[in-house]
Amino acid sequence: MNVLVSLDLTPEPDLHPLYPSPAQIANLLSPHSGLDPSQKTVLLSHCLSRACLFSDLALLQYLLTDHQAQPYVDLGARDEDGLGLISQAIQGFGSESDRDVEREECVRLLIVQGTDVLNADNAGWTPLHHAAVLAPPTLVSHLMTHGCSPFSVTKRQLTPLDIVTAHTLLPGREDVALLLEESMRSEGWTGGRMEQRRRALDEQLKRKDRQKDLRDSVAKILDVPTQWWQDGDSDISSTESDSEEDDDFDEDQYTPPSDFTSMLAWSPRDLDNIFHAVVTSSQMSARNAQPANALYLMARFACLTCDATWLEDLILGATDVIEERFFSRSEDVTCLIFWLYNVTVWLHLMQCDDSINDACEMLGSFELMEQVINSVFVFIIRFAERRIDQLLDAALLEYAPLSSELDGVQFESDWSFLRPFSAKKKVTTPITPSSSTPLRNGTPSSPPFLPARSRSPSLINLNTPAPVTPKALSSLRQTLSRARTPVNAVFGEPSPSKGLRELISFLTALHTLLTLSDVNPAFITQFWSQVMYWTSSEIFNRVLTRKKYLCRSRAIQVGMNLTVLEEWIDDMGLPRGIASHFSPVRDLLTWLQRLSSINDFSDLVATIQTMKSINPLQMRRAVRDYKYEVNEGRMTDECMQYLTQLQKDWERHRVKMGVEALRKELGERERERERDLDDGSVTDQPAGAKTPSISMSETSATLHNIDLLFDRTHDRSSWEPAKAPQVLGELLDSRYMLPLFLPSDPRMLSAAPVRRYIIDYTRRTSSHQLDPRSSSHTGIPRPVGWKCRSRRVRDVSVEALRWLDGFQPSRWARPIDLESQYADNDRDSSPPPSVSDAKGLRIDTDIVPVPSHSTPLTRKPSSRSKNRLSLVGDQFTPFASPS
């Protein structure tokens, strides 16, 4: 029997209306609607979400205030993404700008009704995160004042400020970012992770720009090619930061295992091609030590698998080719620095390797490398001297930092127009010294084996009268107007492009180039010591031999310019002892400022006793040629007689010292001749070359000072340079070369200077405040900065090996056919070695017969080694090393 069941065709109520209204909701919430409580809860949750999304303020107010809806309202409701009601309301900002006011009121109403403002979604975003990106600043401020924390983070640990700023600030959110930042700073915030990353990125970009400006400035001043900085883009932080760690002093890295992984096999017949690839065709760039590593690996092969002849031919030939390379490019400072760096690294690698150290010591290879270092070091010094010589007069002697304070300076010779007309012809004599003044004593020529200095333009002016208007043709009005003429106009206005600023720019550019090229700190220190000694000698000689500088006002002017140079030494992080070379100039300037005020014999004696760096001959000449100002006092006759007597006594002492020095030199030559005859060897010293005689105690003390440069507990201000011999005549010997010393620990040859002192190079060179009184001179005790680079200088890339084999590209392209090689060898019929016998593999040095102890390349000595015989059996004298 079939039972018919009645079907209920009443439609289900719509619990998810698309556009809910208060009337529709009230009908569904009525008791006769037939909805159970769960259905009413679903309905109210959907309607709350729609009211928040569409910013329907009237609907939201109805749902939150109606007595029928309140039991079913859940303020903690979320959608499928975990967004709460406040976050849903904030999501609509920006889509309908005309309803942003109603939307903000909806958010405020929800907060008033007790909605949780810290309710985060599935990604950890709180309402403040959404408001920081979308809402106006007023709502963001309202949220923070009602419990939202600006320190709340997402699951990716991002604060609202991180999201707004990120790597770049969101457009139009500047006010919100400022509001969040100020709120966080008021609670002790100093910067978040994203803030730190953004600042680090900004600082890196600024560093890169500064580095580019730095290199452009150096290239402009020193003509440095662009390829010199080929590895600079990947080394931004190392150029300006001192945070780099030192390489470890690992003894295992200094002496690698005696296998073929640390050697480069070669044959004497290929030396020409090898030297062409390693030296002549090498790509010169900063911190490129590939030539040094290639020569070192080849030396290991020659020493450990061959004989001493191979090693001798390699080192002698390489040093000759290197010398010929930089001798032919003596004007290219990058070439000189490149080979100074590489030969230093090569010497470091050879001396630290215990497996080849003894063999190289026996052959005198280290002394040969030191001679090459000395030669290229002198070339760099000559380059600096030539450039400084062009700027010296305008920068230090003519430049007037306080010209306004020296206005009105008048000299007695300037008032000669009041004399009778018959005396006018005598006044036409220029104020410069006559042609009889000794000229070559000021800037003597260089030693024969060194590049000669160009003749200074200032010395040429000593012979040629200055182009001044004769006083006989000057009108009375022009003469009287000299009372208002600055002192630099009286002595000649220097060229605007030549001045103290240009000299400081050149010095800073050269120091920057040496530092960025990782030249050893000991070489940099001794380089500036020699350059400043030459500069001091030139200033002293030019002041003493030119009457226009022998006056009180000029002494003050030169002294102030010299102060700028002394402060530059400290600003560059160089030891202050370098400035001690200016002691003779300082004493001479002090003597010029005080001699006219000495009117008592006791004052003269006391003044002379304080002058430790000048002799009576120099004092007497300064007094004789002194240019007196109007109404300036003079020395008494008693004082003049005393100076004359001191001059005579000093001349007798000078003759006595000269005789003693001659006897000592003759005795040393005789002893050397006897020793050479006994040993049966020829000295390596070229004929005519003069080596400064330095006592053993002075040598030990100077070498100890070089080692102190690498002592991080030692203050650099206490370092003292090598001293020049005592001057017995009037002029200083500017051609004298201070001895060059290497650190006693060969590991220190890999040290590189720190670069914190050149960060502000652009700021210093572009600054217009060259007044020494405005210099930021700090007297904080610090050691000489350096970093160990023993591991870095040993890096050899595959590209370097391919570059080395450029003369024989097939070597790396195809394998060697050992079977055919052994089949063609009539002397040895043994089969080729197997892979298992590779450990016992040795190179047969008899394969390539060597008829003599030198290859054709090394038989022909270079210009430097013209008087040097073969290294075998020769005795070598280090250029500066204690015995």
CSV table of C-alpha atoms in Angstrom, one decimal, residues 408-419 423 426-427 429 431 471 479 482 490-491 547-548 550-553 595-596 623-635:
chain,number,residue,atom,x,y,z
A,408,GLY,CA,100.8,97.4,4.5
A,409,VAL,CA,104.1,95.5,5.0
A,410,GLN,CA,106.8,97.8,3.5
A,411,PHE,CA,110.5,97.2,3.2
A,412,GLU,CA,113.4,99.7,3.2
A,413,SER,CA,114.2,99.1,-0.4
A,414,ASP,CA,110.7,100.1,-1.4
A,415,TRP,CA,111.3,103.7,-0.3
A,416,SER,CA,114.2,104.3,-2.7
A,417,PHE,CA,112.1,106.8,-4.7
A,418,LEU,CA,112.9,109.4,-2.1
A,419,ARG,CA,116.6,109.2,-3.0
A,423,ALA,CA,120.7,106.7,-7.3
A,426,LYS,CA,120.9,101.2,-8.4
A,427,VAL,CA,117.4,100.4,-7.5
A,429,THR,CA,118.4,95.6,-9.5
A,431,ILE,CA,115.2,91.7,-5.4
A,471,LYS,CA,111.0,101.7,-9.9
A,479,THR,CA,104.6,104.1,-5.3
A,482,ARG,CA,102.1,100.3,-2.0
A,490,VAL,CA,104.4,92.8,-3.5
A,491,PHE,CA,106.1,89.4,-4.0
A,547,LYS,CA,116.2,87.3,-0.6
A,548,LYS,CA,112.5,88.0,-1.1
A,550,LEU,CA,114.3,86.3,4.0
A,551,CYS,CA,112.0,88.6,5.9
A,552,ARG,CA,109.8,88.4,9.0
A,553,SER,CA,106.4,88.5,7.1
A,595,LEU,CA,116.9,88.0,14.5
A,596,SER,CA,115.8,91.6,14.1
A,623,VAL,CA,121.3,87.7,8.6
A,624,ARG,CA,123.5,88.8,5.7
A,625,ASP,CA,120.7,88.6,3.1
A,626,TYR,CA,117.8,89.6,5.4
A,627,LYS,CA,115.3,92.0,4.0
A,628,TYR,CA,114.5,94.5,6.7
A,629,GLU,CA,111.1,96.1,7.0
A,630,VAL,CA,110.6,99.8,7.6
A,631,ASN,CA,111.6,100.8,11.2
A,632,GLU,CA,112.6,97.2,11.9
A,633,GLY,CA,115.4,96.8,14.4
A,634,ARG,CA,118.9,95.4,13.7
A,635,MET,CA,121.5,93.3,15.5
